[in-house]
């Protein structure tokens, strides 16, 4: 009778130990002592219980569920990646640009206008460096730069005036930089 009670207590403690081990490996991943489970059960593991309680990492239940069982073949990969629906899609968000008329996406700059803006920015930067080289570099770079095109005037001695030798483009508004 005593052996039956000791055996049932030992089975109960091994069940608690295995549950704690599963919780540890699934959620905590931090080593803690399994003697807690044995202490809860009230008796140490019986000496006649020789069953091995440890499991190899690849035998943990539920940990490797997201791993595929079989390798995908090259043919299936190519078929999946280059499916007919993925090759060509119709875009419905194209509108003509207000300035030049080339098609552009809604909310994006037109590629043609973007090239023109880049070219204008580069010419402004070149004339800025030329005006800095003509003047004293230290005093000019501390001031605010103002881009002035042909036919425009700015009367502010605290600003560095960058004089452009051409007319202001229509899309480049005069209050854009101020």
XYZ file of C-alpha atoms in Angstrom, residues 11-174:
164
model
C 4.050 10.034 -11.004
C 2.313 13.236 -9.950
C 5.651 14.960 -9.320
C 7.013 13.805 -12.699
C 3.884 15.190 -14.413
C 4.386 18.563 -12.711
C 8.088 18.519 -13.602
C 7.333 17.801 -17.273
C 4.688 20.564 -17.350
C 7.148 23.053 -15.877
C 9.793 21.929 -18.357
C 7.385 22.551 -21.257
C 6.466 25.983 -19.919
C 10.144 26.788 -19.465
C 11.091 25.842 -23.035
C 8.023 27.382 -24.681
C 7.749 30.694 -22.909
C 10.530 31.506 -20.502
C 13.698 30.074 -22.056
C 15.474 30.691 -18.785
C 16.821 27.834 -16.716
C 15.092 27.275 -13.414
C 15.333 24.361 -11.066
C 12.940 21.435 -11.485
C 13.158 20.783 -7.758
C 10.294 23.267 -7.398
C 7.954 20.745 -8.955
C 9.325 17.969 -6.799
C 8.975 20.129 -3.705
C 5.335 20.779 -4.588
C 4.690 17.072 -4.890
C 6.150 16.428 -1.462
C 8.523 13.559 -2.191
C 11.633 13.010 -4.282
C 11.603 10.845 -7.364
C 11.404 7.160 -6.506
C 14.591 5.110 -6.939
C 12.866 2.364 -8.957
C 11.645 4.861 -11.583
C 14.392 4.502 -14.233
C 12.531 6.079 -17.173
C 14.536 8.837 -18.763
C 12.738 12.163 -18.264
C 14.827 14.335 -20.594
C 13.960 14.937 -24.228
C 16.128 15.975 -27.105
C 15.489 19.539 -28.430
C 13.988 18.241 -31.691
C 11.409 16.241 -29.759
C 9.840 19.185 -27.923
C 6.155 19.147 -28.646
C 4.952 22.220 -30.482
C 8.219 24.087 -30.784
C 8.990 23.143 -34.380
C 5.484 23.410 -35.842
C 6.365 26.290 -38.186
C 9.089 24.340 -39.994
C 8.213 22.796 -43.374
C 8.439 19.030 -43.652
C 9.553 18.917 -47.276
C 11.752 21.126 -49.412
C 10.068 23.137 -52.132
C 11.325 22.206 -55.574
C 12.747 24.821 -57.945
C 9.818 24.357 -60.287
C 7.301 25.096 -57.541
C 9.304 28.121 -56.352
C 9.468 29.607 -59.843
C 5.776 28.905 -60.412
C 4.891 30.623 -57.147
C 7.156 33.636 -57.689
C 6.297 34.228 -61.323
C 2.589 33.603 -61.221
C 0.551 35.221 -63.946
C -1.265 37.532 -61.556
C 2.020 38.939 -60.247
C 3.577 39.749 -63.608
C 1.372 42.599 -64.798
C -0.967 44.700 -62.732
C -3.036 47.620 -63.931
C -2.498 50.841 -62.026
C -5.504 53.099 -61.757
C -3.824 55.950 -59.900
C -2.079 57.595 -62.880
C -2.923 61.216 -63.668
C -1.328 63.681 -66.098
C 1.132 66.180 -64.615
C -0.265 69.723 -64.358
C 2.992 71.286 -65.580
C 4.284 69.097 -68.402
C 1.497 66.542 -69.051
C 3.501 63.347 -68.578
C 1.755 60.621 -66.555
C 2.540 60.429 -62.844
C 1.204 58.629 -59.776
C -1.136 60.477 -57.459
C 0.858 61.985 -54.596
C 4.203 61.724 -56.408
C 6.283 64.161 -58.428
C 6.444 63.753 -62.175
C 9.763 62.251 -63.266
C 10.214 64.890 -65.969
C 9.593 67.760 -63.516
C 11.855 66.112 -60.938
C 14.723 66.154 -63.466
C 14.143 69.848 -64.120
C 14.063 70.595 -60.366
C 17.326 68.714 -59.871
C 18.997 70.622 -62.710
C 17.807 73.964 -61.308
C 19.003 73.004 -57.816
C 22.441 72.090 -59.183
C 22.761 75.456 -60.977
C 21.712 77.271 -57.774
C 24.341 75.332 -55.808
C 27.059 76.143 -58.377
C 26.268 79.868 -58.360
C 26.149 79.772 -54.548
C 29.666 78.313 -54.325
C 30.874 80.858 -56.918
C 29.449 83.745 -54.859
C 31.044 82.311 -51.712
C 34.426 82.118 -53.430
C 34.080 85.718 -54.648
C 33.281 86.981 -51.145
C 34.839 86.165 -47.796
C 33.858 82.518 -47.072
C 33.509 82.908 -43.295
C 31.143 85.879 -43.356
C 28.984 84.554 -46.221
C 28.273 81.100 -44.860
C 26.920 82.474 -41.582
C 24.205 84.448 -43.383
C 20.962 83.226 -44.895
C 21.092 82.641 -48.660
C 18.481 84.237 -50.932
C 18.166 83.204 -54.592
C 17.408 86.194 -56.824
C 16.672 85.819 -60.541
C 16.783 88.467 -63.302
C 14.449 91.393 -62.623
C 14.142 90.739 -58.861
C 15.632 92.761 -56.002
C 16.220 92.074 -52.310
C 17.285 94.871 -49.939
C 18.468 93.039 -46.842
C 22.115 93.418 -45.771
C 21.875 90.448 -43.363
C 21.299 87.953 -46.176
C 23.663 86.530 -48.751
C 22.213 87.264 -52.187
C 22.771 84.601 -54.868
C 22.235 86.274 -58.246
C 21.021 83.979 -61.054
C 21.662 85.139 -64.647
C 18.366 83.924 -66.079
C 14.634 84.399 -65.662
C 12.852 82.553 -62.823
C 11.103 79.352 -64.009
C 7.312 79.384 -63.749
C 7.161 76.380 -61.466
C 9.804 77.815 -59.079
C 7.752 80.266 -57.007
C 9.507 83.266 -55.474
